[in-house]
Coordinates of C-alpha atoms in Angstrom, one line a residue:
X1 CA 50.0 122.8 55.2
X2 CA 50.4 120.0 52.5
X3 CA 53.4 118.3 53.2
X4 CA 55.4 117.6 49.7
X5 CA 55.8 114.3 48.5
X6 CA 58.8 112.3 49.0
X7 CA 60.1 110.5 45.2
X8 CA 61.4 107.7 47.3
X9 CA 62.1 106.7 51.0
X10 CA 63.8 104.3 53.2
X11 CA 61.8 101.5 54.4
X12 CA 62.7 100.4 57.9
X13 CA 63.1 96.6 59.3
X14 CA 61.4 97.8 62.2
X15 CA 58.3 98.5 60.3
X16 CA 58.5 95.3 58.3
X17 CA 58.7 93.5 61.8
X18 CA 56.1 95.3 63.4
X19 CA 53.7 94.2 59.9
X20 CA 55.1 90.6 59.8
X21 CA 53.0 89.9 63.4
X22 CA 49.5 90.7 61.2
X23 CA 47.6 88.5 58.8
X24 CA 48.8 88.6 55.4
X25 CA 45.6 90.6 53.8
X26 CA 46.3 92.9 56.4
X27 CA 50.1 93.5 55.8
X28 CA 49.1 94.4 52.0
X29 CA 46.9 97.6 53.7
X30 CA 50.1 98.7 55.6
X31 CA 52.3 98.1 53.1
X32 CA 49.1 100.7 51.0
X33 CA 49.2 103.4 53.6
X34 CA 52.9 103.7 54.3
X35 CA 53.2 104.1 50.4
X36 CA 50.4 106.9 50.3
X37 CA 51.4 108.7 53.3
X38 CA 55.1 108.5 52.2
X39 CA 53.3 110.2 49.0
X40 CA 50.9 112.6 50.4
X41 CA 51.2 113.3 54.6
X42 CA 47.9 112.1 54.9
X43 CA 47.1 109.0 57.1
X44 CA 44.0 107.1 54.9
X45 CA 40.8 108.0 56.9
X46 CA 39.9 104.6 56.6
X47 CA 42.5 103.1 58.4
X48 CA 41.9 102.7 62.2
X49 CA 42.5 101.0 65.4
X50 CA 46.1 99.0 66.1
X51 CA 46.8 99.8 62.1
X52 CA 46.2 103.6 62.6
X53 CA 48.2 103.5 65.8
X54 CA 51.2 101.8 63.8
X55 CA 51.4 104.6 61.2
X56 CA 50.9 107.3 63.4
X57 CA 54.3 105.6 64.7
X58 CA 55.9 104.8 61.4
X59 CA 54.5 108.4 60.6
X60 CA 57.3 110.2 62.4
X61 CA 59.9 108.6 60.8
X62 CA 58.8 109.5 57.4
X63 CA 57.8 113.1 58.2
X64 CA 62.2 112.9 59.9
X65 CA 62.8 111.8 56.3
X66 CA 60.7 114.5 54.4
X67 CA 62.5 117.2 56.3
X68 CA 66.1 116.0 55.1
X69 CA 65.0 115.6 51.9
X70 CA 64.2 119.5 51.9
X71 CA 67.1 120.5 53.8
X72 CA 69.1 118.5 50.8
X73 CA 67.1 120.5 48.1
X74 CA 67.9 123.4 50.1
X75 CA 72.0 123.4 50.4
X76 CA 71.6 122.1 46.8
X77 CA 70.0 125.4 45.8

């Protein structure tokens, strides 16, 4: 099932902590992947190792945030 797209989301410190400990090219392609799976549910297929691992991890929290966001629309309705 696609999951829908979020319009915006909170980013966490805990994230931005757990980035800050890899090399700055690197923290640009975390920064790329928690943006696209915010947007789409999909982990990039070409992300893998200790980076997949971390958004698998920051994964959950977004997918918590995408199901308040459609509780919200849903008392709005």
């Amino acid at each position: 099932m696609a999951k829908k797209p979020l319009e915006s989301f909170l980013f966490k410190m805990k994230w931005h902590e757990a980035i800050q400990e890899l090399p700055e090219y690197e923290r640009l392609e975390m920064y790329a992947a928690i943006c696209e799976y915010a947007k789409t549910g999909v982990i990039p297929a070409d992300l893998k190792g200790p980076h997949r691992i971390v958004l698998l991890l920051i994964s959950e929290d977004i997918d918590m945030m995408r199901e308040d966001d459609a509780e919200m629309e849903t008392v709005q309705e």
